[in-house]
XYZ file of C-alpha atoms in Angstrom:
725
model
C -3.469 44.148 -1.153
C -2.801 47.226 -3.049
C 1.004 47.177 -2.046
C 1.114 43.650 -3.382
C -0.110 44.615 -6.337
C 1.721 47.924 -6.905
C 4.653 45.945 -6.300
C 3.735 43.679 -9.288
C 3.207 46.230 -11.588
C 6.400 48.209 -10.844
C 8.647 44.603 -11.722
C 6.862 43.974 -15.055
C 7.333 47.357 -16.072
C 11.237 47.067 -15.318
C 11.056 43.837 -16.675
C 8.708 44.150 -19.948
C 8.286 48.551 -20.578
C 6.494 47.163 -23.567
C 4.028 45.069 -20.787
C -0.222 45.733 -21.202
C -0.464 47.199 -17.443
C -4.088 47.746 -18.420
C -4.630 43.963 -18.742
C -2.540 43.146 -15.987
C -4.703 44.882 -13.567
C -7.608 44.298 -14.972
C -6.621 40.210 -14.687
C -5.831 41.195 -11.084
C -9.269 42.619 -10.029
C -11.178 39.770 -11.818
C -8.969 37.239 -9.976
C -9.512 39.154 -6.606
C -13.173 39.555 -6.809
C -13.666 35.697 -7.798
C -11.515 34.925 -4.999
C -13.242 37.377 -2.543
C -13.202 35.569 1.110
C -11.041 32.305 0.430
C -8.022 31.831 2.608
C -5.457 30.170 2.118
C -4.230 27.314 4.972
C -1.526 29.727 6.383
C -4.869 32.388 7.123
C -3.415 34.688 4.261
C -5.779 35.942 1.939
C -5.676 33.373 -1.524
C -5.435 36.391 -3.462
C -1.306 36.281 -2.139
C -0.821 33.158 -3.663
C -2.476 33.732 -7.665
C -0.063 37.169 -7.334
C 3.261 35.408 -5.916
C 2.558 33.191 -9.159
C 2.375 36.210 -11.332
C 5.516 37.454 -9.596
C 7.669 34.558 -10.711
C 6.193 34.223 -14.065
C 7.801 38.092 -13.984
C 11.032 37.146 -12.878
C 10.737 34.518 -15.743
C 10.337 37.346 -18.378
C 7.247 35.979 -19.635
C 4.756 37.791 -22.241
C 1.325 39.810 -20.618
C -1.140 36.702 -21.365
C 0.968 34.632 -19.126
C 1.015 36.989 -16.551
C -2.341 37.575 -16.877
C -3.027 33.741 -16.616
C -0.792 33.650 -13.675
C -3.383 35.953 -11.982
C -6.519 33.726 -12.995
C -4.753 30.490 -13.169
C -7.413 29.114 -10.185
C -9.996 30.736 -10.850
C -11.961 27.934 -12.914
C -11.154 25.166 -10.572
C -11.966 26.852 -7.446
C -14.702 29.937 -8.186
C -17.662 30.378 -10.187
C -15.575 32.536 -12.485
C -15.161 30.441 -16.010
C -13.241 29.514 -19.548
C -15.920 31.964 -21.546
C -15.842 34.935 -18.524
C -11.921 34.955 -19.350
C -12.484 34.443 -22.944
C -14.557 37.428 -23.164
C -12.379 39.793 -21.195
C -8.610 38.398 -21.886
C -8.977 37.045 -25.158
C -8.804 33.587 -26.218
C -4.847 33.172 -25.464
C -5.650 33.835 -22.150
C -8.553 31.209 -21.619
C -6.530 28.402 -23.158
C -3.386 29.155 -21.281
C -5.757 28.942 -17.900
C -7.843 26.274 -19.029
C -4.126 24.501 -19.936
C -2.856 24.651 -16.378
C -6.297 23.912 -14.884
C -6.564 20.608 -16.723
C -3.321 19.247 -15.465
C -4.738 18.916 -11.709
C -5.528 15.266 -10.754
C -7.918 12.446 -11.787
C -9.382 10.624 -8.657
C -8.294 6.472 -10.477
C -5.927 4.163 -8.741
C -2.562 5.796 -7.990
C -0.871 4.435 -11.354
C -3.314 5.499 -12.965
C -3.790 8.968 -11.476
C -0.343 9.540 -12.028
C -0.246 8.520 -15.565
C -3.075 10.865 -16.612
C -1.196 13.653 -15.112
C 1.525 13.366 -16.646
C 0.040 12.602 -20.083
C -2.197 15.822 -20.009
C 0.657 17.710 -18.602
C 2.900 16.610 -21.805
C -0.238 16.977 -24.109
C -0.624 20.869 -22.541
C 3.294 21.793 -23.352
C 3.359 20.213 -26.476
C 0.734 22.938 -27.722
C 1.918 25.652 -25.518
C 5.070 25.276 -23.561
C 4.028 28.697 -21.292
C 1.327 26.304 -19.705
C 4.260 24.455 -17.766
C 6.321 26.880 -16.903
C 2.921 28.930 -15.135
C 2.088 25.478 -13.693
C 5.811 25.551 -12.419
C 5.546 29.176 -11.069
C 2.659 27.745 -9.722
C 4.178 24.801 -8.094
C 7.076 26.698 -6.549
C 5.228 29.245 -4.771
C 3.584 26.259 -2.920
C 6.674 24.449 -2.493
C 7.585 27.842 -0.431
C 4.653 27.270 1.482
C 4.514 23.645 2.227
C 4.728 23.929 6.411
C 1.235 24.773 6.559
C -0.111 21.242 4.616
C -0.505 18.468 6.626
C 2.359 16.094 7.027
C 1.384 13.586 4.755
C 0.653 15.748 2.518
C 3.697 17.695 2.731
C 5.478 14.773 2.225
C 3.501 13.348 -0.999
C 3.682 17.170 -2.736
C 7.447 17.164 -1.807
C 8.157 13.871 -3.632
C 5.673 14.409 -6.562
C 7.980 17.689 -6.721
C 11.126 15.812 -6.450
C 10.168 13.548 -9.179
C 8.181 15.282 -11.809
C 8.603 19.410 -11.592
C 12.043 19.634 -10.501
C 13.017 17.002 -13.144
C 11.204 19.028 -15.765
C 12.323 22.528 -15.394
C 15.837 20.409 -15.475
C 14.654 19.617 -18.644
C 13.487 23.262 -19.663
C 16.733 24.503 -19.100
C 15.863 26.390 -15.751
C 18.378 25.727 -13.252
C 17.382 28.784 -10.901
C 13.528 27.119 -10.581
C 14.840 23.273 -10.177
C 17.531 24.121 -7.363
C 14.642 25.930 -5.364
C 12.362 22.896 -5.737
C 14.885 20.708 -4.669
C 15.828 22.250 -1.951
C 12.179 22.927 -0.570
C 11.329 19.052 -1.153
C 14.375 17.964 0.560
C 13.464 20.122 3.616
C 10.447 18.342 3.781
C 11.881 14.748 3.014
C 14.918 14.826 5.146
C 14.530 17.638 7.344
C 17.431 16.457 9.396
C 20.364 15.957 6.432
C 18.838 19.482 5.262
C 18.832 20.872 8.733
C 22.766 19.404 9.202
C 23.983 20.615 5.835
C 22.452 24.462 6.213
C 23.863 24.736 9.381
C 27.456 23.348 8.727
C 27.220 26.418 5.404
C 26.464 28.599 8.190
C 29.318 27.901 10.243
C 31.886 27.807 6.867
C 30.500 30.686 5.617
C 32.854 33.254 6.572
C 35.818 30.471 5.410
C 33.746 29.973 1.865
C 33.579 33.951 1.392
C 37.305 34.516 2.321
C 38.175 31.784 -0.082
C 35.852 32.611 -2.919
C 37.186 36.747 -2.648
C 40.538 35.574 -2.997
C 39.774 33.342 -6.100
C 37.732 36.227 -7.746
C 40.258 39.194 -7.176
C 42.845 36.296 -8.672
C 40.982 35.912 -11.281
C 39.552 39.325 -12.500
C 43.008 40.255 -12.312
C 44.516 37.711 -14.732
C 41.545 39.000 -17.138
C 42.132 42.493 -17.179
C 45.431 41.825 -17.682
C 44.440 40.191 -20.506
C 42.024 43.092 -21.227
C 39.054 40.987 -21.469
C 35.856 42.164 -20.368
C 34.169 39.827 -17.628
C 31.420 40.020 -14.733
C 32.546 37.014 -11.926
C 30.344 35.316 -9.746
C 30.987 33.232 -6.722
C 28.486 31.095 -4.813
C 28.285 27.652 -2.711
C 26.203 24.904 -4.494
C 22.814 24.404 -3.124
C 21.787 22.267 -0.466
C 20.605 19.594 -2.659
C 23.254 19.070 -4.728
C 25.456 18.943 -1.451
C 23.035 16.278 -0.015
C 23.479 14.080 -3.311
C 27.345 14.578 -2.967
C 27.610 13.047 0.674
C 24.964 10.424 0.366
C 26.679 9.057 -2.680
C 30.139 9.143 -1.171
C 29.100 7.765 2.376
C 30.770 11.537 3.459
C 29.457 14.228 6.161
C 29.478 18.081 5.206
C 33.014 18.881 6.617
C 34.774 15.733 4.248
C 33.158 17.406 1.144
C 35.387 20.472 -0.277
C 34.055 21.214 -3.909
C 30.974 22.952 -2.819
C 32.344 26.239 -4.137
C 31.440 27.147 -7.438
C 32.942 30.508 -9.533
C 31.062 31.504 -12.655
C 32.656 33.910 -15.051
C 30.663 35.530 -17.572
C 32.015 37.019 -20.892
C 31.541 38.530 -24.283
C 31.761 36.150 -26.879
C 32.212 32.237 -27.205
C 36.325 32.607 -28.370
C 36.802 34.519 -24.969
C 35.288 31.352 -23.369
C 38.046 29.847 -24.366
C 40.866 32.134 -23.415
C 39.828 32.108 -20.053
C 39.559 28.847 -19.752
C 42.955 28.860 -20.561
C 44.049 31.619 -18.147
C 42.549 29.499 -15.270
C 44.281 26.187 -15.820
C 47.626 28.770 -16.144
C 46.354 30.296 -12.376
C 45.139 26.433 -10.981
C 45.836 22.851 -11.547
C 42.459 20.934 -13.688
C 41.424 18.095 -12.453
C 41.823 15.308 -15.163
C 38.008 14.225 -16.418
C 36.452 17.014 -14.656
C 36.161 19.249 -17.669
C 32.986 19.543 -20.098
C 32.865 21.658 -22.993
C 28.673 22.197 -23.189
C 29.335 25.158 -26.330
C 30.638 22.758 -29.098
C 28.319 20.254 -27.296
C 25.310 21.780 -25.797
C 22.830 19.681 -22.993
C 19.567 18.707 -24.820
C 17.910 21.362 -23.058
C 20.010 24.235 -24.906
C 22.560 24.586 -21.953
C 25.684 26.005 -23.049
C 28.767 26.497 -21.023
C 32.636 25.415 -20.288
C 32.757 23.563 -16.735
C 35.907 22.951 -15.525
C 37.192 21.788 -11.863
C 40.425 23.402 -9.956
C 42.212 22.800 -7.254
C 43.193 26.001 -5.345
C 46.652 26.842 -3.750
C 44.763 25.931 -0.170
C 44.689 22.385 -1.716
C 40.864 22.536 -2.204
C 38.459 22.056 -4.807
C 36.294 24.100 -6.908
C 34.084 24.344 -9.800
C 34.720 27.041 -12.814
C 31.336 28.220 -15.564
C 32.988 29.997 -18.331
C 29.605 31.163 -20.362
C 28.631 34.546 -22.230
C 25.562 36.416 -21.285
C 23.028 35.060 -23.914
C 24.368 31.055 -22.660
C 23.910 32.666 -18.553
C 20.308 33.760 -19.256
C 19.447 30.513 -20.898
C 20.896 28.594 -18.138
C 19.123 30.953 -15.474
C 15.565 30.966 -17.292
C 15.824 28.510 -19.975
C 13.252 27.855 -22.262
C 11.362 31.337 -20.775
C 14.469 32.816 -21.984
C 13.143 32.937 -25.444
C 9.760 35.890 -23.970
C 12.654 37.678 -21.892
C 14.672 37.941 -24.711
C 13.698 37.202 -28.527
C 9.744 37.911 -27.718
C 8.423 33.647 -27.771
C 9.534 30.664 -29.670
C 9.180 30.344 -34.005
C 7.359 27.077 -35.049
C 10.866 25.835 -35.966
C 12.412 26.536 -32.759
C 9.319 24.984 -31.093
C 10.059 21.852 -32.925
C 13.719 21.335 -32.724
C 13.631 22.666 -28.433
C 10.828 20.032 -27.461
C 11.169 17.341 -29.701
C 11.755 15.226 -26.739
C 7.861 16.405 -25.286
C 6.865 15.037 -28.465
C 8.625 11.685 -27.711
C 7.014 11.287 -24.731
C 3.368 11.744 -26.260
C 4.299 8.770 -28.388
C 5.757 6.590 -25.722
C 2.551 6.599 -23.671
C 0.825 4.892 -27.099
C 0.016 1.156 -26.363
C 2.000 1.445 -22.817
C 0.722 0.694 -19.202
C 0.547 3.232 -16.616
C 3.032 1.858 -14.359
C 5.797 1.384 -17.070
C 4.953 4.789 -18.309
C 5.633 6.838 -15.069
C 8.426 4.348 -14.457
C 9.929 5.480 -18.156
C 9.116 8.938 -17.796
C 11.239 9.347 -14.878
C 14.050 7.589 -16.217
C 13.738 10.261 -19.322
C 13.477 13.386 -17.323
C 16.810 12.181 -14.938
C 18.412 10.686 -17.877
C 22.369 11.930 -18.277
C 23.467 12.213 -21.389
C 26.299 11.236 -24.363
C 27.136 12.662 -27.257
C 27.276 10.550 -30.130
C 28.201 11.343 -33.958
C 26.509 10.248 -37.225
C 29.487 9.252 -40.159
C 28.373 12.501 -41.529
C 29.763 14.428 -38.492
C 26.172 15.119 -36.810
C 25.748 14.820 -32.682
C 22.957 13.035 -31.438
C 22.178 12.850 -27.853
C 21.168 9.936 -26.109
C 20.763 9.088 -22.606
C 23.513 7.580 -20.727
C 24.001 3.015 -20.926
C 22.630 3.838 -24.727
C 23.267 1.394 -27.537
C 23.568 1.511 -31.237
C 19.907 0.210 -31.369
C 18.632 3.357 -29.388
C 20.564 5.145 -31.842
C 18.971 3.555 -35.120
C 15.721 3.990 -33.814
C 16.451 7.611 -32.635
C 17.547 7.869 -36.543
C 14.420 6.573 -37.849
C 11.770 3.619 -37.018
C 12.778 2.183 -40.726
C 16.504 2.408 -39.897
C 15.878 0.863 -36.565
C 13.781 -1.993 -38.258
C 16.308 -3.175 -40.979
C 19.264 -2.878 -38.829
C 21.608 -5.800 -39.160
C 25.110 -4.581 -37.368
C 26.513 -1.685 -36.445
C 30.252 0.236 -36.357
C 31.396 2.049 -33.965
C 34.462 4.261 -34.597
C 35.439 2.451 -38.047
C 35.010 -1.104 -36.387
C 32.622 -3.437 -36.068
C 30.865 -4.073 -32.480
C 27.921 -5.645 -30.605
C 25.049 -4.057 -31.039
C 24.114 -4.233 -27.424
C 27.444 -2.053 -26.845
C 26.985 1.129 -24.587
C 27.480 4.275 -26.427
C 30.328 6.676 -25.391
C 30.716 10.330 -25.630
C 32.559 11.228 -28.514
C 31.797 7.389 -30.238
C 30.593 7.950 -34.246
C 27.785 5.249 -34.830
C 27.498 3.589 -38.113
C 24.446 1.317 -38.970
C 24.211 -1.575 -41.074
C 21.282 -2.181 -42.340
C 20.132 -4.653 -45.480
C 17.654 -3.394 -48.076
C 14.659 -5.225 -46.976
C 13.415 -4.569 -43.593
C 13.210 -7.958 -41.760
C 12.837 -6.765 -38.412
C 14.093 -6.126 -34.648
C 14.674 -9.247 -32.669
C 12.715 -9.855 -29.772
C 15.579 -9.729 -27.622
C 16.428 -6.264 -28.499
C 13.261 -4.988 -26.231
C 15.556 -6.414 -23.028
C 18.913 -4.685 -24.422
C 17.431 -1.026 -25.764
C 17.517 2.141 -22.844
C 15.448 4.167 -24.235
C 11.645 4.587 -24.219
C 11.539 5.748 -27.670
C 13.200 2.342 -29.295
C 11.478 0.280 -27.165
C 7.873 1.096 -27.921
C 8.929 1.130 -31.486
C 9.937 -2.287 -31.273
C 7.174 -3.626 -29.905
C 4.676 -1.847 -32.222
C 6.908 -3.699 -35.255
C 6.145 -6.824 -33.470
C 2.910 -5.980 -32.720
C 1.806 -5.098 -36.248
C 4.316 -7.898 -38.466
C 3.780 -10.750 -36.261
C 0.140 -11.172 -34.295
C 0.106 -15.304 -35.342
C 3.535 -15.716 -34.081
C 2.974 -13.389 -31.004
C -0.283 -15.762 -29.921
C 1.718 -18.604 -30.466
C 4.620 -17.655 -28.496
C 2.417 -15.820 -25.922
C 0.255 -18.888 -24.941
C 3.150 -21.021 -24.957
C 4.768 -18.605 -22.106
C 1.440 -18.005 -20.220
C 0.661 -22.091 -20.062
C 4.970 -22.491 -19.428
C 4.249 -20.057 -16.387
C 1.130 -21.251 -15.162
C 2.263 -24.353 -15.311
C 5.702 -23.744 -13.006
C 3.564 -22.248 -11.064
C 0.260 -24.972 -10.292
C -2.210 -22.471 -11.767
C -3.006 -24.156 -15.469
C -6.170 -25.912 -14.679
C -7.547 -23.468 -12.321
C -6.914 -20.815 -14.844
C -8.518 -22.958 -17.932
C -10.934 -24.563 -15.951
C -12.666 -21.419 -15.020
C -14.303 -18.979 -16.958
C -14.651 -16.559 -14.302
C -10.800 -16.160 -13.984
C -10.153 -15.958 -17.507
C -13.103 -13.266 -17.667
C -10.793 -11.284 -14.749
C -7.839 -11.303 -15.849
C -8.786 -9.963 -19.320
C -10.867 -7.337 -17.730
C -7.936 -6.579 -15.348
C -5.578 -5.969 -18.663
C -8.740 -4.781 -20.964
C -8.445 -7.217 -23.309
C -11.394 -8.254 -25.058
C -10.206 -12.015 -25.786
C -7.401 -14.522 -24.846
C -5.725 -14.039 -28.247
C -5.389 -10.509 -27.651
C -3.693 -11.148 -23.530
C -1.629 -13.797 -25.467
C -0.356 -11.617 -28.188
C 0.287 -8.841 -26.153
C 2.780 -10.876 -23.903
C 4.485 -12.520 -27.340
C 5.151 -8.630 -28.314
C 6.119 -7.749 -24.534
C 2.921 -5.390 -24.350
C 2.463 -6.913 -20.613
C 4.941 -8.584 -18.299
C 4.103 -12.337 -17.210
C 4.593 -11.720 -13.855
C 1.830 -9.083 -13.790
C -1.061 -11.990 -15.564
C 0.715 -14.446 -12.887
C 0.287 -12.540 -10.055
C -3.305 -11.360 -11.296
C -4.477 -15.451 -12.023
C -2.652 -16.317 -8.449
C -4.649 -13.810 -6.310
C -7.759 -15.349 -8.500
C -7.499 -18.736 -7.715
C -6.470 -18.568 -4.204
C -9.130 -16.361 -3.687
C -11.664 -19.142 -4.887
C -9.702 -22.122 -2.790
C -9.985 -20.121 -0.024
C -14.101 -19.760 -0.693
C -14.247 -22.979 -1.478
C -12.427 -24.437 1.600
C -14.684 -22.404 3.711
C -17.972 -23.557 1.720
C -16.815 -27.060 2.685
C -15.820 -26.960 6.301
C -19.484 -25.114 6.546
C -21.179 -27.998 5.038
C -19.563 -30.954 6.467
C -22.224 -32.762 8.456
C -20.197 -35.446 9.783
C -16.896 -34.116 10.626
C -16.734 -37.826 13.265
C -16.991 -39.971 10.255
C -14.031 -38.189 9.224
C -12.149 -38.633 11.975
C -12.739 -42.686 12.079
C -10.130 -43.534 9.554
C -6.723 -43.691 10.977
C -3.281 -43.005 9.953
C 0.506 -42.906 11.025
C 1.459 -41.166 7.796
C -0.059 -37.403 9.133
C -2.927 -38.021 5.982
C -6.010 -39.372 6.154
C -7.760 -41.482 2.995
C -11.877 -41.789 2.820
C -12.313 -45.423 3.637
C -8.710 -46.748 4.041
C -7.189 -47.295 7.428
C -3.137 -46.908 7.443
C -2.735 -47.562 3.532
C 0.394 -47.072 2.231
C 1.128 -43.205 0.976
C 3.662 -41.596 -0.583
C 3.343 -37.691 -1.343
C 3.497 -37.004 -5.010
C 7.191 -35.423 -6.365
C 5.247 -33.370 -9.297
C 3.380 -30.860 -6.713
C 4.905 -31.856 -3.276
C 2.246 -31.123 -1.321
C 2.587 -29.959 2.700
C 0.165 -29.947 5.811
C -2.110 -27.053 4.683
C -2.516 -27.607 1.281
C -5.843 -29.408 0.088
C -4.694 -32.693 -0.999
C -6.518 -35.636 -2.872
C -5.216 -39.176 -3.457
C -4.627 -41.320 -6.761
C -4.616 -45.230 -6.048
C -1.492 -46.539 -7.384
C -1.216 -50.189 -8.828
C 0.697 -51.648 -5.491
C 2.195 -48.858 -4.626
C -0.498 -47.663 -2.234
C -1.638 -43.840 -2.616
C 0.109 -41.329 -4.166
C -1.023 -38.104 -2.515
C -1.587 -34.875 -4.803
C -2.257 -31.327 -4.133
C -5.729 -30.481 -5.600
C -4.201 -27.910 -7.972
C -1.641 -30.483 -9.842
C -1.637 -30.195 -13.086
C -1.711 -34.201 -13.020
C -5.089 -34.364 -11.137
C -7.487 -35.280 -13.580
C -10.456 -36.589 -11.560
C -12.528 -36.927 -14.779
C -10.106 -39.063 -16.949
C -9.966 -41.730 -14.049
C -12.827 -40.732 -11.470
C -12.802 -44.485 -9.747
C -8.905 -44.452 -8.635
C -9.452 -41.006 -7.093
C -9.886 -40.599 -3.554
C -10.622 -37.659 -0.944
C -7.838 -37.644 1.085
C -7.358 -34.554 4.039
C -4.806 -34.189 6.754
C -5.624 -35.773 9.953
C -6.192 -32.623 12.458
C -4.788 -35.015 15.448
C -1.191 -35.479 13.851
C 0.707 -32.303 15.283
C 2.651 -31.497 11.936
C 4.838 -28.963 13.899
C 6.592 -31.879 15.763
C 10.235 -31.699 13.863
C 10.194 -34.796 13.538
C 7.468 -34.880 11.320
C 8.655 -32.556 8.155
C 7.532 -32.528 4.494
C 9.412 -31.275 1.106
C 8.848 -28.870 -0.858
C 10.190 -26.626 -3.902
C 11.069 -23.117 -3.745
C 12.078 -20.851 -6.552
C 13.648 -17.496 -6.142
C 13.564 -15.048 -8.650
C 16.395 -12.198 -7.937
C 18.246 -8.793 -9.250
C 22.075 -10.111 -9.933
C 23.632 -8.927 -7.331
C 26.738 -10.245 -5.497
C 25.760 -11.038 -1.656
C 22.373 -11.946 -2.308
C 22.549 -15.812 -1.885
C 24.712 -15.036 1.078
C 21.519 -13.323 2.658
C 18.825 -16.077 1.222
C 21.156 -19.036 3.095
C 21.290 -16.741 6.019
C 17.223 -16.285 6.260
C 17.167 -20.166 6.072
C 19.345 -20.867 8.741
C 17.342 -17.546 10.661
C 14.189 -19.691 10.578
C 16.038 -22.989 11.011
C 14.842 -24.585 7.669
C 16.387 -27.743 6.659
C 17.824 -27.523 2.850
C 18.065 -31.041 0.754
C 18.981 -28.846 -2.481
C 20.355 -25.423 -3.050
C 21.637 -24.154 -6.451
C 21.443 -20.373 -8.303
C 22.208 -19.374 -11.731
C 22.647 -16.109 -13.475
C 20.217 -15.059 -16.802
C 21.289 -12.632 -19.550
C 19.288 -9.573 -18.577
C 20.617 -8.899 -15.070
C 18.671 -11.417 -13.308
C 18.588 -14.563 -11.240
C 16.807 -17.646 -9.741
C 18.203 -19.442 -6.983
C 16.182 -22.898 -6.533
C 15.913 -24.753 -3.063
C 14.294 -28.081 -1.934
C 13.103 -27.066 1.979
C 11.735 -29.170 4.326
C 9.077 -27.487 6.448
C 6.351 -28.048 8.880
C 3.207 -26.776 7.024
C 1.537 -24.076 4.783
C 1.873 -21.635 7.750
C 5.521 -22.154 8.126
C 6.352 -22.096 4.406
C 4.311 -18.310 4.098
C 6.449 -16.944 6.920
C 9.605 -18.157 4.871
C 8.548 -17.030 1.866
C 7.708 -13.629 3.313
C 10.843 -13.447 4.701
C 12.825 -14.248 1.881
C 10.924 -11.690 -0.160
C 11.824 -9.178 2.369
C 15.329 -9.412 1.206
C 17.637 -6.457 -0.969
C 17.258 -7.685 -4.842
C 14.690 -10.371 -4.442
C 11.910 -10.079 -7.251
C 9.456 -12.921 -6.605
C 9.425 -16.294 -4.530
C 7.007 -18.829 -5.996
C 6.452 -23.160 -4.948
C 7.924 -25.552 -7.426
C 7.997 -29.067 -8.274
C 10.785 -31.223 -7.346
C 12.648 -32.452 -10.715
C 15.308 -34.340 -9.084
């Protein structure tokens, strides 16, 4: 292990001559003693891992404390060596860094809550000291390099987590070199066949690529030398994952992908960048729409460069990036470049560079775990557009953002007072999608009349969505309660759950506990301002009502003391009514009962007995008990007979997608379901509804049909409805 330490010290002295070598050696000795006897899954001594993490940290160019923290990062979690010991020997900054990395470990809650807590702690640690996440990225990178020693299931879980969380964070921090390696190592686990196909394809074309790039490098170098522009030119083939994404998006093989080569030109000044761009466009034909100027409008992570895609003489497109040396270091090392070349960030730099971290922390307030995780992933992966204020200030927004997002990005008060907007000097709809270069002017009133309720569905950014919800939560409590109750009652009735919810305190209590509310008013208010979705509440109630119903049916079957007496009454309709032989029976259209449903009869005046489902909203036994009679399905009648069919309604909630209706009808035909009525309509928010009246033999066949329909791409849910004809 001495060789490993000597190699680390040699790299430290080369990268940072001012580093405290004595302190680093002491940290290594402490880590080696703490991990004495521990082994990694590949059989190596455990100390190999922290030393490798420290090497990555050295490559990033971080300071002595970061290197020491990298060596000690597993001590608090995996050894008896604790925070106090680290603080006493190496100082508070090192101890806090190690503690910060340790705190990013997972908490053992449900899957959603577990990931939510992990992400929340990560962003809190980043906001306090950005070096914590840099050390964590180094830790994850070395672990990714040894994924192959994990069990197969754990490999996939860790690779997916790396692809969804850590690679995007590396991208957001501008650390492209680490991002690329994390993506490639994860892809190797998640799709080994696709990964190997690309690697083998690149090997087969390596000589061709080398020759092609060599000619380009020589030609550009000669042109720039003639223009007396100092330059450094490098060439590369794009990394595996970027090629994989292009193949997947364009449905092509690697032989059909041409723009996989890239050239980078590094010059000494910004003016030289633009001069080089002119010379490049003289040498090669640029592809329209493929030029991007990230120098005048840097990316949010600080990345600056000129990008242009051109076509060589061979007809093969390739990308050229032009930047200064300082821009190149920022592109390679991202935020770590501040330590590598400026020895740390000042307070102002921290606030400007990492405002997005603060916004993500604010976004987790009053947000459910599932929504927070989804929004974080959207924010991390979002492509940007750059727009201008009327004064010419540049504001970056995620692709698809609207003027409402822009208003709330400026300030909450601007969004709450917004009445309209102008794009490029003209009045425009507030739900317009912003484009690069738009000049956005927000029209406001002096009084804060507040946002519209539909704005939550319009906005793109998590920040705007949460600020809108907070306004409604604070300003409109009574209105929220009224609207929330109305919405909940409507959905409960539509799903035949109204009585089941309001007549059972246990179901109400379970629902409130599930979503951490203490009263029904709090639940109504949250629904009213959009803090919780109706679908989640309805699904919870549906599960509880179904569970209690099944328990009730089981108890009835067990307590039935005279099963023979139950069959004494006869029926020609498939339904037996207690005490009445062959009475006139009709099935209520308000709830469309089918065999397998728990039913009850209502004696009508002159029209026999009307059969309802027990959970029908129109069943009120207490109001007219003499007219309600027991009823059940005749077990001696074969309801699977195709001549005995029962109609019921289905409501299919979908995303708006071309072909979803034809897919639904195909499933109905495959299941040999007779359809009485079929209608479809689009909603305003990208969703749609399909209503159908179908004939089925009973609950079992209906449940099978619903299961098949829910498996269709774009179908969100399928529920039984009433016949409104």
